[in-house]
mmCIF file of C-alpha atoms in Angstrom:
data_model
loop_
_atom_site.group_PDB
_atom_site.id
_atom_site.type_symbol
_atom_site.label_atom_id
_atom_site.label_comp_id
_atom_site.label_asym_id
_atom_site.label_seq_id
_atom_site.Cartn_x
_atom_site.Cartn_y
_atom_site.Cartn_z
ATOM 1 C CA UNK A 1 -11.066 28.808 54.808
ATOM 2 C CA UNK A 2 -8.762 30.878 56.296
ATOM 3 C CA UNK A 3 -6.622 30.930 53.652
ATOM 4 C CA UNK A 4 -9.324 33.534 52.057
ATOM 5 C CA UNK A 5 -7.691 36.411 52.983
ATOM 6 C CA UNK A 6 -4.262 35.654 52.044
ATOM 7 C CA UNK A 7 -2.137 37.095 49.596
ATOM 8 C CA UNK A 8 0.573 34.578 49.546
ATOM 9 C CA UNK A 9 1.873 33.621 45.748
ATOM 10 C CA UNK A 10 0.612 30.209 46.443
ATOM 11 C CA UNK A 11 -2.773 31.175 46.892
ATOM 12 C CA UNK A 12 -2.397 34.224 44.254
ATOM 13 C CA UNK A 13 -1.774 30.966 41.819
ATOM 14 C CA UNK A 14 -4.655 28.351 43.208
ATOM 15 C CA UNK A 15 -6.895 31.656 42.625
ATOM 16 C CA UNK A 16 -5.356 32.014 39.117
ATOM 17 C CA UNK A 17 -5.577 28.407 38.026
ATOM 18 C CA UNK A 18 -9.269 28.396 39.449
ATOM 19 C CA UNK A 19 -9.904 31.509 37.632
ATOM 20 C CA UNK A 20 -8.383 29.774 33.900
ATOM 21 C CA UNK A 21 -10.109 26.533 34.726
ATOM 22 C CA UNK A 22 -13.808 28.525 34.901
ATOM 23 C CA UNK A 23 -13.235 30.435 32.284
ATOM 24 C CA UNK A 24 -13.255 27.182 29.991
ATOM 25 C CA UNK A 25 -15.941 25.825 31.647
ATOM 26 C CA UNK A 26 -17.900 28.507 30.503
ATOM 27 C CA UNK A 27 -16.880 28.838 27.165
ATOM 28 C CA UNK A 28 -17.548 25.032 26.461
ATOM 29 C CA UNK A 29 -21.286 25.723 28.289
ATOM 30 C CA UNK A 30 -21.997 29.233 26.631
ATOM 31 C CA UNK A 31 -21.708 27.302 23.461
ATOM 32 C CA UNK A 32 -23.618 23.889 24.455
ATOM 33 C CA UNK A 33 -27.196 26.366 25.404
ATOM 34 C CA UNK A 34 -26.440 28.567 22.295
ATOM 35 C CA UNK A 35 -27.267 25.220 20.608
ATOM 36 C CA UNK A 36 -29.811 24.211 22.475
ATOM 37 C CA UNK A 37 -31.821 26.946 21.509
ATOM 38 C CA UNK A 38 -35.285 24.630 20.681
ATOM 39 C CA UNK A 39 -38.600 25.587 22.521
ATOM 40 C CA UNK A 40 -41.270 22.626 22.925
ATOM 41 C CA UNK A 41 -42.848 20.729 25.374
ATOM 42 C CA UNK A 42 -40.969 18.088 26.715
ATOM 43 C CA UNK A 43 -41.716 14.483 28.404
ATOM 44 C CA UNK A 44 -39.704 14.030 31.835
ATOM 45 C CA UNK A 45 -39.413 10.783 32.742
ATOM 46 C CA UNK A 46 -38.356 10.131 36.644
ATOM 47 C CA UNK A 47 -37.632 6.451 37.150
ATOM 48 C CA UNK A 48 -35.411 4.021 39.344
ATOM 49 C CA UNK A 49 -35.951 2.831 42.780
ATOM 50 C CA UNK A 50 -34.210 6.067 44.805
ATOM 51 C CA UNK A 51 -36.121 9.118 46.963
ATOM 52 C CA UNK A 52 -36.996 12.091 44.529
ATOM 53 C CA UNK A 53 -39.065 10.617 41.703
ATOM 54 C CA UNK A 54 -42.481 12.707 42.933
ATOM 55 C CA UNK A 55 -40.985 15.092 45.118
ATOM 56 C CA UNK A 56 -39.026 16.417 42.127
ATOM 57 C CA UNK A 57 -42.364 16.052 39.921
ATOM 58 C CA UNK A 58 -43.698 18.510 42.739
ATOM 59 C CA UNK A 59 -40.793 20.773 42.664
ATOM 60 C CA UNK A 60 -41.049 21.112 38.724
ATOM 61 C CA UNK A 61 -45.123 21.901 39.459
ATOM 62 C CA UNK A 62 -43.330 24.455 41.522
ATOM 63 C CA UNK A 63 -41.381 25.868 39.089
ATOM 64 C CA UNK A 64 -44.178 26.428 36.563
ATOM 65 C CA UNK A 65 -46.400 27.876 39.342
ATOM 66 C CA UNK A 66 -43.940 30.438 39.645
ATOM 67 C CA UNK A 67 -44.019 31.394 36.303
ATOM 68 C CA UNK A 68 -47.463 31.596 36.484
ATOM 69 C CA UNK A 69 -48.396 28.563 33.857
ATOM 70 C CA UNK A 70 -51.399 26.664 35.327
ATOM 71 C CA UNK A 71 -51.045 23.192 36.459
ATOM 72 C CA UNK A 72 -52.705 19.611 35.799
ATOM 73 C CA UNK A 73 -51.201 16.829 38.293
ATOM 74 C CA UNK A 74 -52.961 13.303 38.231
ATOM 75 C CA UNK A 75 -52.149 11.059 41.102
ATOM 76 C CA UNK A 76 -52.505 7.495 39.745
ATOM 77 C CA UNK A 77 -51.703 4.683 42.916
ATOM 78 C CA UNK A 78 -51.025 7.068 45.666
ATOM 79 C CA UNK A 79 -53.901 8.930 47.476
ATOM 80 C CA UNK A 80 -55.097 6.671 49.843
ATOM 81 C CA UNK A 81 -52.507 9.149 52.651
ATOM 82 C CA UNK A 82 -53.235 12.547 52.777
ATOM 83 C CA UNK A 83 -50.148 14.228 51.758
ATOM 84 C CA UNK A 84 -48.577 17.298 52.555
ATOM 85 C CA UNK A 85 -48.107 18.236 48.517
ATOM 86 C CA UNK A 86 -52.038 17.776 48.515
ATOM 87 C CA UNK A 87 -52.416 19.699 51.227
ATOM 88 C CA UNK A 88 -50.784 22.476 49.460
ATOM 89 C CA UNK A 89 -51.436 22.487 46.110
ATOM 90 C CA UNK A 90 -55.365 22.338 47.457
ATOM 91 C CA UNK A 91 -54.480 25.460 48.288
ATOM 92 C CA UNK A 92 -54.240 26.752 44.501
ATOM 93 C CA UNK A 93 -57.520 25.924 42.872
ATOM 94 C CA UNK A 94 -57.627 28.637 40.275
ATOM 95 C CA UNK A 95 -53.455 27.275 39.466
ATOM 96 C CA UNK A 96 -53.752 24.021 39.472
ATOM 97 C CA UNK A 97 -56.426 20.688 38.467
ATOM 98 C CA UNK A 98 -55.624 18.215 41.185
ATOM 99 C CA UNK A 99 -56.913 14.829 40.663
ATOM 100 C CA UNK A 100 -56.333 11.379 42.814
ATOM 101 C CA UNK A 101 -57.098 8.158 41.687
ATOM 102 C CA UNK A 102 -56.817 7.326 45.697
ATOM 103 C CA UNK A 103 -57.563 3.882 47.140
ATOM 104 C CA UNK A 104 -53.553 3.709 47.997
ATOM 105 C CA UNK A 105 -50.980 0.899 46.896
ATOM 106 C CA UNK A 106 -51.468 -1.682 44.626
ATOM 107 C CA UNK A 107 -50.403 -3.906 47.625
ATOM 108 C CA UNK A 108 -53.158 -2.039 49.609
ATOM 109 C CA UNK A 109 -56.501 -2.859 47.423
ATOM 110 C CA UNK A 110 -55.071 -6.333 45.895
ATOM 111 C CA UNK A 111 -58.142 -5.843 43.575
ATOM 112 C CA UNK A 112 -56.652 -5.900 39.766
ATOM 113 C CA UNK A 113 -59.593 -5.430 38.204
ATOM 114 C CA UNK A 114 -60.975 -2.848 40.754
ATOM 115 C CA UNK A 115 -57.548 -0.758 40.029
ATOM 116 C CA UNK A 116 -57.581 -0.899 36.471
ATOM 117 C CA UNK A 117 -60.953 0.478 36.531
ATOM 118 C CA UNK A 118 -59.815 3.301 38.726
ATOM 119 C CA UNK A 119 -56.779 4.128 36.759
ATOM 120 C CA UNK A 120 -58.642 4.495 33.260
ATOM 121 C CA UNK A 121 -60.385 7.039 35.219
ATOM 122 C CA UNK A 122 -57.495 8.915 36.247
ATOM 123 C CA UNK A 123 -56.514 8.468 32.594
ATOM 124 C CA UNK A 124 -59.427 10.265 30.990
ATOM 125 C CA UNK A 125 -58.795 12.956 33.735
ATOM 126 C CA UNK A 126 -55.245 12.785 31.990
ATOM 127 C CA UNK A 127 -56.822 12.951 28.718
ATOM 128 C CA UNK A 128 -58.571 15.819 29.386
ATOM 129 C CA UNK A 129 -55.402 17.907 30.459
ATOM 130 C CA UNK A 130 -53.475 17.149 27.970
ATOM 131 C CA UNK A 131 -56.360 18.959 25.395
ATOM 132 C CA UNK A 132 -55.838 21.725 27.271
ATOM 133 C CA UNK A 133 -53.552 24.497 25.911
ATOM 134 C CA UNK A 134 -53.716 26.491 28.740
ATOM 135 C CA UNK A 135 -52.222 23.892 30.889
ATOM 136 C CA UNK A 136 -48.351 24.370 30.736
ATOM 137 C CA UNK A 137 -47.452 21.377 33.088
ATOM 138 C CA UNK A 138 -49.298 18.165 33.283
ATOM 139 C CA UNK A 139 -47.909 15.939 36.582
ATOM 140 C CA UNK A 140 -48.328 12.020 35.808
ATOM 141 C CA UNK A 141 -47.303 10.763 39.053
ATOM 142 C CA UNK A 142 -46.706 7.273 39.892
ATOM 143 C CA UNK A 143 -48.287 6.537 36.192
ATOM 144 C CA UNK A 144 -45.338 3.765 35.307
ATOM 145 C CA UNK A 145 -46.817 1.863 38.254
ATOM 146 C CA UNK A 146 -50.443 1.565 36.189
ATOM 147 C CA UNK A 147 -48.567 0.735 33.645
ATOM 148 C CA UNK A 148 -46.109 -2.024 34.830
ATOM 149 C CA UNK A 149 -49.299 -3.717 36.214
ATOM 150 C CA UNK A 150 -50.616 -2.945 32.775
ATOM 151 C CA UNK A 151 -53.776 -0.821 33.950
ATOM 152 C CA UNK A 152 -53.421 0.946 31.052
ATOM 153 C CA UNK A 153 -51.988 -0.195 27.545
ATOM 154 C CA UNK A 154 -48.540 1.612 27.360
ATOM 155 C CA UNK A 155 -49.451 2.281 23.694
ATOM 156 C CA UNK A 156 -52.557 4.246 24.391
ATOM 157 C CA UNK A 157 -50.563 6.073 26.935
ATOM 158 C CA UNK A 158 -48.238 6.788 24.014
ATOM 159 C CA UNK A 159 -50.382 8.003 21.417
ATOM 160 C CA UNK A 160 -52.423 10.395 23.573
ATOM 161 C CA UNK A 161 -49.240 11.813 24.978
ATOM 162 C CA UNK A 162 -48.071 12.399 21.671
ATOM 163 C CA UNK A 163 -51.305 14.548 20.535
ATOM 164 C CA UNK A 164 -50.876 16.951 23.230
ATOM 165 C CA UNK A 165 -50.871 20.432 22.482
ATOM 166 C CA UNK A 166 -46.607 21.899 21.476
ATOM 167 C CA UNK A 167 -45.999 23.871 24.152
ATOM 168 C CA UNK A 168 -47.115 21.180 27.204
ATOM 169 C CA UNK A 169 -44.527 19.740 29.454
ATOM 170 C CA UNK A 170 -45.323 16.313 30.886
ATOM 171 C CA UNK A 171 -43.501 15.250 34.158
ATOM 172 C CA UNK A 172 -43.811 11.035 34.612
ATOM 173 C CA UNK A 173 -43.173 9.634 38.062
ATOM 174 C CA UNK A 174 -42.779 6.009 38.986
ATOM 175 C CA UNK A 175 -40.612 2.631 39.623
ATOM 176 C CA UNK A 176 -39.892 0.794 36.694
ATOM 177 C CA UNK A 177 -40.745 2.884 33.358
ATOM 178 C CA UNK A 178 -41.654 0.605 30.344
ATOM 179 C CA UNK A 179 -38.722 0.615 27.456
ATOM 180 C CA UNK A 180 -41.275 2.115 24.758
ATOM 181 C CA UNK A 181 -42.451 5.263 26.917
ATOM 182 C CA UNK A 182 -38.309 5.760 27.965
ATOM 183 C CA UNK A 183 -37.834 5.402 23.894
ATOM 184 C CA UNK A 184 -40.330 8.537 23.252
ATOM 185 C CA UNK A 185 -39.135 10.473 26.170
ATOM 186 C CA UNK A 186 -37.297 13.711 25.822
ATOM 187 C CA UNK A 187 -35.108 13.949 29.501
ATOM 188 C CA UNK A 188 -35.117 10.346 31.584
ATOM 189 C CA UNK A 189 -33.724 10.297 35.144
ATOM 190 C CA UNK A 190 -32.675 7.415 37.471
ATOM 191 C CA UNK A 191 -33.028 7.680 41.075
ATOM 192 C CA UNK A 192 -30.486 5.404 42.264
ATOM 193 C CA UNK A 193 -30.791 4.338 45.917
ATOM 194 C CA UNK A 194 -27.066 5.263 47.300
ATOM 195 C CA UNK A 195 -28.869 4.545 51.026
ATOM 196 C CA UNK A 196 -32.399 4.931 52.723
ATOM 197 C CA UNK A 197 -32.889 5.925 56.045
ATOM 198 C CA UNK A 198 -35.788 3.429 55.896
ATOM 199 C CA UNK A 199 -33.806 0.684 55.841
ATOM 200 C CA UNK A 200 -31.836 2.178 59.534
ATOM 201 C CA UNK A 201 -35.458 1.667 60.713
ATOM 202 C CA UNK A 202 -36.128 5.598 60.289
ATOM 203 C CA UNK A 203 -39.934 5.653 59.599
ATOM 204 C CA UNK A 204 -41.692 7.375 56.413
ATOM 205 C CA UNK A 205 -41.839 11.556 58.147
ATOM 206 C CA UNK A 206 -43.994 13.970 57.226
ATOM 207 C CA UNK A 207 -42.287 16.757 54.814
ATOM 208 C CA UNK A 208 -39.953 14.534 53.161
ATOM 209 C CA UNK A 209 -41.651 11.291 52.564
ATOM 210 C CA UNK A 210 -44.828 12.291 52.127
ATOM 211 C CA UNK B 1 -58.145 -3.158 28.370
ATOM 212 C CA UNK B 2 -60.787 -4.471 26.803
ATOM 213 C CA UNK B 3 -60.114 -7.315 29.360
ATOM 214 C CA UNK B 4 -61.355 -5.680 32.292
ATOM 215 C CA UNK B 5 -64.905 -6.513 31.979
ATOM 216 C CA UNK B 6 -63.797 -9.539 30.693
ATOM 217 C CA UNK B 7 -65.192 -12.944 33.421
ATOM 218 C CA UNK B 8 -63.190 -15.995 31.251
ATOM 219 C CA UNK B 9 -61.010 -18.475 33.496
ATOM 220 C CA UNK B 10 -58.429 -17.243 31.985
ATOM 221 C CA UNK B 11 -58.725 -13.147 33.364
ATOM 222 C CA UNK B 12 -59.900 -14.998 36.872
ATOM 223 C CA UNK B 13 -56.489 -16.789 36.792
ATOM 224 C CA UNK B 14 -54.466 -13.436 36.215
ATOM 225 C CA UNK B 15 -56.829 -11.571 38.675
ATOM 226 C CA UNK B 16 -55.972 -14.112 41.559
ATOM 227 C CA UNK B 17 -52.394 -14.125 40.896
ATOM 228 C CA UNK B 18 -52.212 -10.055 40.831
ATOM 229 C CA UNK B 19 -54.090 -10.931 44.560
ATOM 230 C CA UNK B 20 -52.300 -13.459 45.866
ATOM 231 C CA UNK B 21 -48.821 -11.340 44.831
ATOM 232 C CA UNK B 22 -49.737 -8.159 46.231
ATOM 233 C CA UNK B 23 -51.251 -9.632 49.278
ATOM 234 C CA UNK B 24 -47.675 -11.289 49.840
ATOM 235 C CA UNK B 25 -45.839 -8.053 48.603
ATOM 236 C CA UNK B 26 -48.627 -6.378 51.273
ATOM 237 C CA UNK B 27 -46.653 -9.079 54.449
ATOM 238 C CA UNK B 28 -43.290 -7.794 53.496
ATOM 239 C CA UNK B 29 -44.096 -4.223 53.132
ATOM 240 C CA UNK B 30 -46.087 -4.117 56.721
ATOM 241 C CA UNK B 31 -43.532 -6.429 58.338
ATOM 242 C CA UNK B 32 -40.840 -3.328 56.975
ATOM 243 C CA UNK B 33 -43.084 -0.644 58.057
ATOM 244 C CA UNK B 34 -43.349 -2.053 61.305
ATOM 245 C CA UNK B 35 -39.327 -2.182 62.318
ATOM 246 C CA UNK B 36 -38.952 1.527 61.046
ATOM 247 C CA UNK B 37 -40.660 3.496 63.699
ATOM 248 C CA UNK B 38 -37.878 5.747 64.552
ATOM 249 C CA UNK B 39 -38.924 9.447 63.933
ATOM 250 C CA UNK B 40 -35.757 11.308 63.723
ATOM 251 C CA UNK B 41 -34.674 14.226 62.003
ATOM 252 C CA UNK B 42 -33.112 13.442 58.750
ATOM 253 C CA UNK B 43 -29.735 14.104 56.493
ATOM 254 C CA UNK B 44 -31.076 13.910 52.547
ATOM 255 C CA UNK B 45 -28.732 14.304 50.040
ATOM 256 C CA UNK B 46 -29.311 14.267 46.107
ATOM 257 C CA UNK B 47 -26.003 14.319 44.080
ATOM 258 C CA UNK B 48 -25.709 12.734 40.633
ATOM 259 C CA UNK B 49 -25.610 14.445 37.225
ATOM 260 C CA UNK B 50 -29.661 13.920 35.987
ATOM 261 C CA UNK B 51 -32.471 15.893 36.545
ATOM 262 C CA UNK B 52 -33.954 16.286 39.800
ATOM 263 C CA UNK B 53 -31.956 17.218 42.774
ATOM 264 C CA UNK B 54 -32.975 20.767 43.226
ATOM 265 C CA UNK B 55 -36.555 20.373 41.839
ATOM 266 C CA UNK B 56 -37.112 16.819 44.748
ATOM 267 C CA UNK B 57 -36.005 19.593 47.445
ATOM 268 C CA UNK B 58 -37.772 21.874 46.662
ATOM 269 C CA UNK B 59 -40.907 19.162 46.444
ATOM 270 C CA UNK B 60 -39.763 18.465 50.023
ATOM 271 C CA UNK B 61 -40.130 21.914 50.777
ATOM 272 C CA UNK B 62 -43.664 21.930 50.068
ATOM 273 C CA UNK B 63 -44.044 18.930 51.814
ATOM 274 C CA UNK B 64 -43.211 20.422 54.868
ATOM 275 C CA UNK B 65 -45.609 23.637 54.221
ATOM 276 C CA UNK B 66 -48.119 21.033 53.621
ATOM 277 C CA UNK B 67 -48.066 19.697 56.777
ATOM 278 C CA UNK B 68 -47.569 23.083 58.505
ATOM 279 C CA UNK B 69 -44.000 23.020 59.287
ATOM 280 C CA UNK B 70 -41.784 26.492 58.993
ATOM 281 C CA UNK B 71 -38.788 25.743 55.858
ATOM 282 C CA UNK B 72 -35.573 27.817 55.897
ATOM 283 C CA UNK B 73 -34.248 27.654 52.172
ATOM 284 C CA UNK B 74 -30.645 28.751 51.274
ATOM 285 C CA UNK B 75 -29.536 28.740 47.518
ATOM 286 C CA UNK B 76 -25.353 28.305 47.069
ATOM 287 C CA UNK B 77 -24.698 28.979 43.950
ATOM 288 C CA UNK B 78 -27.172 29.369 41.507
ATOM 289 C CA UNK B 79 -29.191 32.734 42.237
ATOM 290 C CA UNK B 80 -28.278 34.749 39.551
ATOM 291 C CA UNK B 81 -31.498 34.266 37.425
ATOM 292 C CA UNK B 82 -34.851 34.805 39.105
ATOM 293 C CA UNK B 83 -35.985 31.122 39.241
ATOM 294 C CA UNK B 84 -39.561 29.845 39.429
ATOM 295 C CA UNK B 85 -38.766 28.425 42.373
ATOM 296 C CA UNK B 86 -38.046 31.513 44.445
ATOM 297 C CA UNK B 87 -40.618 33.713 42.722
ATOM 298 C CA UNK B 88 -43.058 31.311 44.059
ATOM 299 C CA UNK B 89 -41.430 30.441 47.579
ATOM 300 C CA UNK B 90 -41.339 34.222 48.095
ATOM 301 C CA UNK B 91 -44.782 34.673 48.187
ATOM 302 C CA UNK B 92 -45.105 32.914 51.657
ATOM 303 C CA UNK B 93 -42.731 34.686 53.672
ATOM 304 C CA UNK B 94 -44.404 33.853 57.054
ATOM 305 C CA UNK B 95 -43.898 29.928 55.867
ATOM 306 C CA UNK B 96 -40.529 30.166 54.329
ATOM 307 C CA UNK B 97 -37.185 32.042 54.726
ATOM 308 C CA UNK B 98 -35.565 32.306 51.751
ATOM 309 C CA UNK B 99 -32.018 33.139 51.736
ATOM 310 C CA UNK B 100 -30.432 33.436 47.455
ATOM 311 C CA UNK B 101 -26.309 33.242 47.534
ATOM 312 C CA UNK B 102 -26.668 35.552 44.487
ATOM 313 C CA UNK B 103 -23.759 35.413 41.525
ATOM 314 C CA UNK B 104 -24.538 32.874 39.391
ATOM 315 C CA UNK B 105 -22.676 29.457 39.153
ATOM 316 C CA UNK B 106 -18.782 29.183 39.757
ATOM 317 C CA UNK B 107 -18.151 29.895 35.544
ATOM 318 C CA UNK B 108 -19.845 32.718 35.585
ATOM 319 C CA UNK B 109 -17.914 35.081 38.421
ATOM 320 C CA UNK B 110 -14.687 32.695 37.487
ATOM 321 C CA UNK B 111 -13.443 34.765 41.067
ATOM 322 C CA UNK B 112 -12.994 31.771 43.800
ATOM 323 C CA UNK B 113 -11.933 34.680 46.696
ATOM 324 C CA UNK B 114 -15.285 36.792 45.921
ATOM 325 C CA UNK B 115 -17.056 33.432 45.915
ATOM 326 C CA UNK B 116 -15.434 31.638 49.296
ATOM 327 C CA UNK B 117 -16.815 35.331 50.930
ATOM 328 C CA UNK B 118 -20.157 34.416 49.723
ATOM 329 C CA UNK B 119 -20.379 30.814 50.463
ATOM 330 C CA UNK B 120 -19.637 31.867 54.144
ATOM 331 C CA UNK B 121 -22.244 33.827 54.611
ATOM 332 C CA UNK B 122 -24.730 31.971 53.115
ATOM 333 C CA UNK B 123 -23.612 29.327 55.403
ATOM 334 C CA UNK B 124 -24.044 31.391 58.487
ATOM 335 C CA UNK B 125 -27.732 31.972 57.332
ATOM 336 C CA UNK B 126 -27.270 27.803 57.367
ATOM 337 C CA UNK B 127 -26.262 27.748 60.490
ATOM 338 C CA UNK B 128 -28.635 30.281 61.649
ATOM 339 C CA UNK B 129 -32.054 28.116 60.597
ATOM 340 C CA UNK B 130 -30.161 24.757 62.092
ATOM 341 C CA UNK B 131 -29.940 26.905 65.488
ATOM 342 C CA UNK B 132 -34.028 27.020 64.840
ATOM 343 C CA UNK B 133 -36.446 24.379 66.178
ATOM 344 C CA UNK B 134 -38.633 25.687 64.924
ATOM 345 C CA UNK B 135 -37.347 25.050 61.453
ATOM 346 C CA UNK B 136 -38.793 21.529 60.706
ATOM 347 C CA UNK B 137 -37.528 21.239 57.088
ATOM 348 C CA UNK B 138 -33.924 23.264 55.882
ATOM 349 C CA UNK B 139 -32.776 22.558 52.441
ATOM 350 C CA UNK B 140 -29.016 24.002 51.012
ATOM 351 C CA UNK B 141 -29.393 24.107 47.496
ATOM 352 C CA UNK B 142 -26.610 23.287 45.739
ATOM 353 C CA UNK B 143 -24.333 23.271 49.063
ATOM 354 C CA UNK B 144 -22.562 20.329 47.092
ATOM 355 C CA UNK B 145 -21.157 22.640 44.709
ATOM 356 C CA UNK B 146 -19.405 24.932 47.245
ATOM 357 C CA UNK B 147 -18.373 22.079 48.877
ATOM 358 C CA UNK B 148 -16.747 20.586 45.612
ATOM 359 C CA UNK B 149 -14.893 24.024 44.912
ATOM 360 C CA UNK B 150 -13.665 24.204 48.632
ATOM 361 C CA UNK B 151 -15.892 27.194 49.403
ATOM 362 C CA UNK B 152 -16.839 25.746 52.831
ATOM 363 C CA UNK B 153 -14.756 23.039 54.785
ATOM 364 C CA UNK B 154 -16.228 19.860 54.597
ATOM 365 C CA UNK B 155 -15.849 19.070 58.437
ATOM 366 C CA UNK B 156 -16.710 22.088 59.233
ATOM 367 C CA UNK B 157 -20.033 22.138 57.394
ATOM 368 C CA UNK B 158 -20.478 18.341 58.946
ATOM 369 C CA UNK B 159 -20.040 19.391 62.268
ATOM 370 C CA UNK B 160 -22.855 22.102 62.426
ATOM 371 C CA UNK B 161 -25.380 20.347 60.728
ATOM 372 C CA UNK B 162 -24.496 17.432 63.726
ATOM 373 C CA UNK B 163 -25.666 19.737 65.746
ATOM 374 C CA UNK B 164 -28.751 20.560 64.500
ATOM 375 C CA UNK B 165 -32.444 20.167 66.399
ATOM 376 C CA UNK B 166 -33.146 16.536 66.514
ATOM 377 C CA UNK B 167 -36.274 16.614 65.067
ATOM 378 C CA UNK B 168 -35.287 19.311 61.952
ATOM 379 C CA UNK B 169 -34.552 17.523 58.185
ATOM 380 C CA UNK B 170 -31.541 19.297 55.885
ATOM 381 C CA UNK B 171 -32.093 18.210 52.449
ATOM 382 C CA UNK B 172 -28.550 18.960 50.627
ATOM 383 C CA UNK B 173 -28.160 19.476 47.076
ATOM 384 C CA UNK B 174 -25.864 19.196 43.946
ATOM 385 C CA UNK B 175 -23.805 16.430 41.780
ATOM 386 C CA UNK B 176 -20.592 15.439 43.303
ATOM 387 C CA UNK B 177 -21.305 15.246 47.283
ATOM 388 C CA UNK B 178 -18.345 14.531 48.670
ATOM 389 C CA UNK B 179 -17.334 10.863 50.445
ATOM 390 C CA UNK B 180 -17.519 12.640 54.230
ATOM 391 C CA UNK B 181 -20.941 14.284 53.710
ATOM 392 C CA UNK B 182 -22.266 10.810 52.392
ATOM 393 C CA UNK B 183 -20.793 8.782 55.208
ATOM 394 C CA UNK B 184 -23.171 10.685 57.924
ATOM 395 C CA UNK B 185 -26.313 11.668 55.528
ATOM 396 C CA UNK B 186 -29.346 8.941 56.122
ATOM 397 C CA UNK B 187 -30.158 9.216 52.955
ATOM 398 C CA UNK B 188 -28.932 9.269 49.473
ATOM 399 C CA UNK B 189 -29.696 9.697 45.997
ATOM 400 C CA UNK B 190 -27.521 9.529 42.941
ATOM 401 C CA UNK B 191 -29.682 11.124 39.759
ATOM 402 C CA UNK B 192 -28.474 9.070 37.232
ATOM 403 C CA UNK B 193 -29.254 10.427 33.520
ATOM 404 C CA UNK B 194 -30.315 8.232 31.460
ATOM 405 C CA UNK B 195 -31.278 11.067 28.545
ATOM 406 C CA UNK B 196 -31.195 15.264 28.964
ATOM 407 C CA UNK B 197 -33.201 17.033 26.024
ATOM 408 C CA UNK B 198 -30.777 19.485 26.513
ATOM 409 C CA UNK B 199 -28.211 17.037 24.165
ATOM 410 C CA UNK B 200 -31.251 16.652 21.913
ATOM 411 C CA UNK B 201 -31.049 20.998 21.540
ATOM 412 C CA UNK B 202 -33.302 21.871 23.675
ATOM 413 C CA UNK B 203 -33.128 24.714 25.620
ATOM 414 C CA UNK B 204 -33.206 24.809 29.171
ATOM 415 C CA UNK B 205 -37.053 25.815 29.836
ATOM 416 C CA UNK B 206 -39.342 27.847 32.545
ATOM 417 C CA UNK B 207 -41.038 25.211 34.505
ATOM 418 C CA UNK B 208 -38.923 22.477 33.913
ATOM 419 C CA UNK B 209 -35.775 23.507 34.259
ATOM 420 C CA UNK B 210 -35.742 26.901 36.300
#
């Protein structure tokens, strides 16, 4: 960036165009922020086949903790492996309540009845978090998988979600979010694979994947 | 889920089809895992207009900390606002080295020369982290924005990334990742907006957005 100390007419023109563009951008953004004033608990869904669904949910847990909120985490499906996030979050028992359904992925258990029972127990824990207005954010990790395999009924789940305290945020992750859930959610993101190291023969590694 | 205790022939058939399907799925996944054995530091890029780019990077920081790794974080562009993640990460000075470029978004400063100088200073800090094999994961938050506005030269950035220690992971976030960076990255995800609460008049709130 050798041009940064350069005071040529060309550089001055570039800098002035940048300033004018940013000034217009700021006006648009300030006006949008002025319109978006409602503060209310929202439902966030992270779905799609790409990386970042659970890790983003975990990031929001950390943001909430940074603001002094209490957090509830229920891990559906995952949990057979002692993940980095579980190890870390268990260091803060006063701030984070953690429930792992355990038993690993559905293709490990291959037992629909047992998975359904475990999912219903995990949902009871989720409902307990959603009955507590002292909990500012609830992460329902991989809930979409439990819905996809019909371990839990989507209408029951939605009814319980809509009864939670007004200011409580809920983050739901997992591939294949059902349309009914997307319809009632406030923010929905599809994590789309552009490329993935796994497909180049690189293992799932500590720190990045678990 | 009243059918979970039901032992009718229909339910047994559903359960058996589920088991057989999961058995086939497990075989496919086990074979893919057997092929993906290489352990090496990877470059992960989170881009796109949707939610979850920075929060997912933050989640990977937490995973790495859960595995006892040391982490370096450089926040490009953001930093005017004291975010929840910064507050939280500053609680762990022995585990996380944190550098915020400060000064807020480009549309707040409207000053290209000052932004460029700050970005170059932040890159020096990133290079220092990438020269230290004791750091297992480096998060370069919003680096893509600094590249998009050409505060930093993408070829310089790529050359420095490729010289880092073999086992070090790097996570890069921000909209509009340049094609040159995507080309050399191992895992790239496009966070695609399905819907966003902000567009329904809901403010960016503590815990979920910052």
